[in-house]
């Protein structure tokens, strides 16, 4: 069983959570000036690294709040979670939470 540490509720079973994609994708300052390619890049293009990655998650089976997490995409290990608006925790290699 994988536990995910909701910043609002504490550790809970992974089945209570839903993935929300890449974190920290900034909405364009003035979307009306973007051409179709730029708008498409904002909507659909995301990073896909192997290793630590900042992601959005929602505790859909609990508090229903969104939060961010640093997760290793190769090992599925959650290295830290933080509430929306908070700064990402500093993750050192080998740290686990
Ligand atoms: Zn929660």
mmCIF file with all atom_site columns, C-alpha atoms and ligand atoms in Angstrom:
data_model
loop_
_atom_site.group_PDB
_atom_site.id
_atom_site.type_symbol
_atom_site.label_atom_id
_atom_site.label_alt_id
_atom_site.label_comp_id
_atom_site.label_asym_id
_atom_site.label_entity_id
_atom_site.label_seq_id
_atom_site.pdbx_PDB_ins_code
_atom_site.Cartn_x
_atom_site.Cartn_y
_atom_site.Cartn_z
_atom_site.occupancy
_atom_site.B_iso_or_equiv
_atom_site.pdbx_formal_charge
_atom_site.auth_seq_id
_atom_site.auth_comp_id
_atom_site.auth_asym_id
_atom_site.auth_atom_id
_atom_site.pdbx_PDB_model_num
ATOM   1  C  CA  . UNK A 1 1  ? 0.000   0.000  0.000   1.00 0.00 ? 1  UNK A CA  1
ATOM   2  C  CA  . UNK A 1 2  ? 1.313   3.407  -0.955  1.00 0.00 ? 2  UNK A CA  1
ATOM   3  C  CA  . UNK A 1 3  ? 0.702   6.219  1.506   1.00 0.00 ? 3  UNK A CA  1
ATOM   4  C  CA  . UNK A 1 4  ? 0.445   9.782  0.271   1.00 0.00 ? 4  UNK A CA  1
ATOM   5  C  CA  . UNK A 1 5  ? 0.937   12.518 2.850   1.00 0.00 ? 5  UNK A CA  1
ATOM   6  C  CA  . UNK A 1 6  ? -1.887  15.013 2.312   1.00 0.00 ? 6  UNK A CA  1
ATOM   7  C  CA  . UNK A 1 7  ? -0.652  18.366 3.705   1.00 0.00 ? 7  UNK A CA  1
ATOM   8  C  CA  . UNK A 1 8  ? -4.117  18.913 5.218   1.00 0.00 ? 8  UNK A CA  1
ATOM   9  C  CA  . UNK A 1 9  ? -5.007  15.428 6.545   1.00 0.00 ? 9  UNK A CA  1
ATOM   10 C  CA  . UNK A 1 10 ? -1.769  13.504 6.929   1.00 0.00 ? 10 UNK A CA  1
ATOM   11 C  CA  . UNK A 1 11 ? -0.826  10.132 5.409   1.00 0.00 ? 11 UNK A CA  1
ATOM   12 C  CA  . UNK A 1 12 ? -3.662  8.323  3.610   1.00 0.00 ? 12 UNK A CA  1
ATOM   13 C  CA  . UNK A 1 13 ? -3.991  5.379  1.225   1.00 0.00 ? 13 UNK A CA  1
ATOM   14 C  CA  . UNK A 1 14 ? -3.252  6.206  -2.415  1.00 0.00 ? 14 UNK A CA  1
ATOM   15 C  CA  . UNK A 1 15 ? -6.773  5.170  -3.496  1.00 0.00 ? 15 UNK A CA  1
ATOM   16 C  CA  . UNK A 1 16 ? -8.101  8.385  -1.916  1.00 0.00 ? 16 UNK A CA  1
ATOM   17 C  CA  . UNK A 1 17 ? -6.112  10.551 -4.353  1.00 0.00 ? 17 UNK A CA  1
ATOM   18 C  CA  . UNK A 1 18 ? -6.299  11.549 -8.002  1.00 0.00 ? 18 UNK A CA  1
ATOM   19 C  CA  . UNK A 1 19 ? -3.490  12.794 -10.181 1.00 0.00 ? 19 UNK A CA  1
ATOM   20 C  CA  . UNK A 1 20 ? -3.808  16.298 -11.624 1.00 0.00 ? 20 UNK A CA  1
ATOM   21 C  CA  . UNK A 1 21 ? -0.831  16.665 -13.923 1.00 0.00 ? 21 UNK A CA  1
ATOM   22 C  CA  . UNK A 1 22 ? 2.262   18.822 -13.837 1.00 0.00 ? 22 UNK A CA  1
ATOM   23 C  CA  . UNK A 1 23 ? 2.458   21.445 -11.090 1.00 0.00 ? 23 UNK A CA  1
ATOM   24 C  CA  . UNK A 1 24 ? 3.357   25.084 -11.528 1.00 0.00 ? 24 UNK A CA  1
ATOM   25 C  CA  . UNK A 1 25 ? 2.068   25.486 -15.095 1.00 0.00 ? 25 UNK A CA  1
ATOM   26 C  CA  . UNK A 1 26 ? 1.475   29.221 -15.275 1.00 0.00 ? 26 UNK A CA  1
ATOM   27 C  CA  . UNK A 1 27 ? -1.609  30.547 -17.090 1.00 0.00 ? 27 UNK A CA  1
ATOM   28 C  CA  . UNK A 1 28 ? -0.556  32.925 -19.893 1.00 0.00 ? 28 UNK A CA  1
ATOM   29 C  CA  . UNK A 1 29 ? -0.578  36.564 -18.833 1.00 0.00 ? 29 UNK A CA  1
ATOM   30 C  CA  . UNK A 1 30 ? -2.572  37.579 -21.920 1.00 0.00 ? 30 UNK A CA  1
ATOM   31 C  CA  . UNK A 1 31 ? -3.997  34.507 -23.696 1.00 0.00 ? 31 UNK A CA  1
ATOM   32 C  CA  . UNK A 1 32 ? -5.557  36.631 -26.456 1.00 0.00 ? 32 UNK A CA  1
ATOM   33 C  CA  . UNK A 1 33 ? -2.134  37.406 -27.935 1.00 0.00 ? 33 UNK A CA  1
ATOM   34 C  CA  . UNK A 1 34 ? -1.121  33.748 -28.282 1.00 0.00 ? 34 UNK A CA  1
ATOM   35 C  CA  . UNK A 1 35 ? -1.276  32.067 -31.657 1.00 0.00 ? 35 UNK A CA  1
ATOM   36 C  CA  . UNK A 1 36 ? -2.731  28.563 -31.991 1.00 0.00 ? 36 UNK A CA  1
ATOM   37 C  CA  . UNK A 1 37 ? 0.648   26.846 -31.602 1.00 0.00 ? 37 UNK A CA  1
ATOM   38 C  CA  . UNK A 1 38 ? 1.471   28.795 -28.431 1.00 0.00 ? 38 UNK A CA  1
ATOM   39 C  CA  . UNK A 1 39 ? -2.000  28.139 -26.961 1.00 0.00 ? 39 UNK A CA  1
ATOM   40 C  CA  . UNK A 1 40 ? -1.722  24.462 -27.846 1.00 0.00 ? 40 UNK A CA  1
ATOM   41 C  CA  . UNK A 1 41 ? 1.686   24.330 -26.170 1.00 0.00 ? 41 UNK A CA  1
ATOM   42 C  CA  . UNK A 1 42 ? 0.196   25.828 -22.986 1.00 0.00 ? 42 UNK A CA  1
ATOM   43 C  CA  . UNK A 1 43 ? -2.758  23.415 -23.015 1.00 0.00 ? 43 UNK A CA  1
ATOM   44 C  CA  . UNK A 1 44 ? -1.130  20.148 -23.980 1.00 0.00 ? 44 UNK A CA  1
ATOM   45 C  CA  . UNK A 1 45 ? 2.658   20.178 -23.693 1.00 0.00 ? 45 UNK A CA  1
ATOM   46 C  CA  . UNK A 1 46 ? 4.023   18.954 -20.391 1.00 0.00 ? 46 UNK A CA  1
ATOM   47 C  CA  . UNK A 1 47 ? 7.368   17.797 -19.142 1.00 0.00 ? 47 UNK A CA  1
ATOM   48 C  CA  . UNK A 1 48 ? 7.848   14.051 -18.791 1.00 0.00 ? 48 UNK A CA  1
ATOM   49 C  CA  . UNK A 1 49 ? 11.075  13.571 -16.870 1.00 0.00 ? 49 UNK A CA  1
ATOM   50 C  CA  . UNK A 1 50 ? 12.472  10.397 -15.435 1.00 0.00 ? 50 UNK A CA  1
ATOM   51 C  CA  . UNK A 1 51 ? 13.103  11.270 -11.802 1.00 0.00 ? 51 UNK A CA  1
ATOM   52 C  CA  . UNK A 1 52 ? 11.790  13.891 -9.397  1.00 0.00 ? 52 UNK A CA  1
ATOM   53 C  CA  . UNK A 1 53 ? 8.827   15.837 -10.751 1.00 0.00 ? 53 UNK A CA  1
ATOM   54 C  CA  . UNK A 1 54 ? 6.451   18.434 -9.269  1.00 0.00 ? 54 UNK A CA  1
ATOM   55 C  CA  . UNK A 1 55 ? 2.846   17.286 -9.689  1.00 0.00 ? 55 UNK A CA  1
ATOM   56 C  CA  . UNK A 1 56 ? -0.641  18.366 -8.671  1.00 0.00 ? 56 UNK A CA  1
ATOM   57 C  CA  . UNK A 1 57 ? -2.768  15.923 -6.717  1.00 0.00 ? 57 UNK A CA  1
ATOM   58 C  CA  . UNK A 1 58 ? -6.235  16.122 -5.186  1.00 0.00 ? 58 UNK A CA  1
ATOM   59 C  CA  . UNK A 1 59 ? -7.360  14.303 -2.069  1.00 0.00 ? 59 UNK A CA  1
ATOM   60 C  CA  . UNK A 1 60 ? -10.629 13.385 -3.762  1.00 0.00 ? 60 UNK A CA  1
ATOM   61 C  CA  . UNK A 1 61 ? -11.580 10.764 -1.159  1.00 0.00 ? 61 UNK A CA  1
ATOM   62 C  CA  . UNK A 1 62 ? -10.817 13.025 1.782   1.00 0.00 ? 62 UNK A CA  1
ATOM   63 C  CA  . UNK A 1 63 ? -10.596 16.776 2.193   1.00 0.00 ? 63 UNK A CA  1
ATOM   64 C  CA  . UNK A 1 64 ? -11.043 17.359 -1.596  1.00 0.00 ? 64 UNK A CA  1
ATOM   65 C  CA  . UNK A 1 65 ? -8.221  19.920 -1.587  1.00 0.00 ? 65 UNK A CA  1
ATOM   66 C  CA  . UNK A 1 66 ? -5.531  20.244 -4.240  1.00 0.00 ? 66 UNK A CA  1
ATOM   67 C  CA  . UNK A 1 67 ? -1.888  20.133 -3.264  1.00 0.00 ? 67 UNK A CA  1
ATOM   68 C  CA  . UNK A 1 68 ? 1.492   19.677 -4.896  1.00 0.00 ? 68 UNK A CA  1
ATOM   69 C  CA  . UNK A 1 69 ? 3.876   16.778 -4.529  1.00 0.00 ? 69 UNK A CA  1
ATOM   70 C  CA  . UNK A 1 70 ? 7.397   15.949 -5.534  1.00 0.00 ? 70 UNK A CA  1
ATOM   71 C  CA  . UNK A 1 71 ? 7.308   12.390 -6.844  1.00 0.00 ? 71 UNK A CA  1
ATOM   72 C  CA  . UNK A 1 72 ? 9.959   10.286 -8.498  1.00 0.00 ? 72 UNK A CA  1
ATOM   73 C  CA  . UNK A 1 73 ? 8.418   9.135  -11.785 1.00 0.00 ? 73 UNK A CA  1
ATOM   74 C  CA  . UNK A 1 74 ? 10.707  6.108  -12.012 1.00 0.00 ? 74 UNK A CA  1
ATOM   75 C  CA  . UNK A 1 75 ? 10.170  4.711  -8.499  1.00 0.00 ? 75 UNK A CA  1
ATOM   76 C  CA  . UNK A 1 76 ? 6.749   6.278  -7.650  1.00 0.00 ? 76 UNK A CA  1
ATOM   77 C  CA  . UNK A 1 77 ? 8.267   7.452  -4.361  1.00 0.00 ? 77 UNK A CA  1
ATOM   78 C  CA  . UNK A 1 78 ? 6.647   10.597 -2.948  1.00 0.00 ? 78 UNK A CA  1
ATOM   79 C  CA  . UNK A 1 79 ? 9.482   12.758 -1.651  1.00 0.00 ? 79 UNK A CA  1
ATOM   80 C  CA  . UNK A 1 80 ? 7.359   15.557 -0.250  1.00 0.00 ? 80 UNK A CA  1
ATOM   81 C  CA  . UNK A 1 81 ? 3.978   17.243 -0.424  1.00 0.00 ? 81 UNK A CA  1
ATOM   82 C  CA  . UNK A 1 82 ? 3.052   20.878 0.067   1.00 0.00 ? 82 UNK A CA  1
ATOM   83 C  CA  . UNK A 1 83 ? -0.113  22.949 0.002   1.00 0.00 ? 83 UNK A CA  1
ATOM   84 C  CA  . UNK A 1 84 ? -1.000  25.157 -2.944  1.00 0.00 ? 84 UNK A CA  1
ATOM   85 C  CA  . UNK A 1 85 ? 0.798   28.475 -2.642  1.00 0.00 ? 85 UNK A CA  1
ATOM   86 C  CA  . UNK A 1 86 ? 3.605   27.029 -0.557  1.00 0.00 ? 86 UNK A CA  1
ATOM   87 C  CA  . UNK A 1 87 ? 7.159   26.761 -1.774  1.00 0.00 ? 87 UNK A CA  1
ATOM   88 C  CA  . UNK A 1 88 ? 8.331   23.315 -2.848  1.00 0.00 ? 88 UNK A CA  1
ATOM   89 C  CA  . UNK A 1 89 ? 10.376  21.530 -0.190  1.00 0.00 ? 89 UNK A CA  1
ATOM   90 C  CA  . UNK A 1 90 ? 14.060  21.079 -0.863  1.00 0.00 ? 90 UNK A CA  1
ATOM   91 C  CA  . UNK A 1 91 ? 14.631  17.446 -1.728  1.00 0.00 ? 91 UNK A CA  1
ATOM   92 C  CA  . UNK A 1 92 ? 18.047  15.895 -1.313  1.00 0.00 ? 92 UNK A CA  1
ATOM   93 C  CA  . UNK A 1 93 ? 18.926  12.686 -3.096  1.00 0.00 ? 93 UNK A CA  1
ATOM   94 C  CA  . UNK A 1 94 ? 17.944  9.757  -0.896  1.00 0.00 ? 94 UNK A CA  1
ATOM   95 C  CA  . UNK A 1 95 ? 15.382  11.704 1.132   1.00 0.00 ? 95 UNK A CA  1
ATOM   96 C  CA  . UNK A 1 96 ? 12.117  9.913  1.599   1.00 0.00 ? 96 UNK A CA  1
ATOM   97 C  CA  . UNK A 1 97 ? 8.951   11.038 3.241   1.00 0.00 ? 97 UNK A CA  1
HETATM 98 ZN ZN1 . LIG B 2 .  ? -6.616  15.765 2.611   1.00 0.00 ? 1  LIG B ZN1 1
#
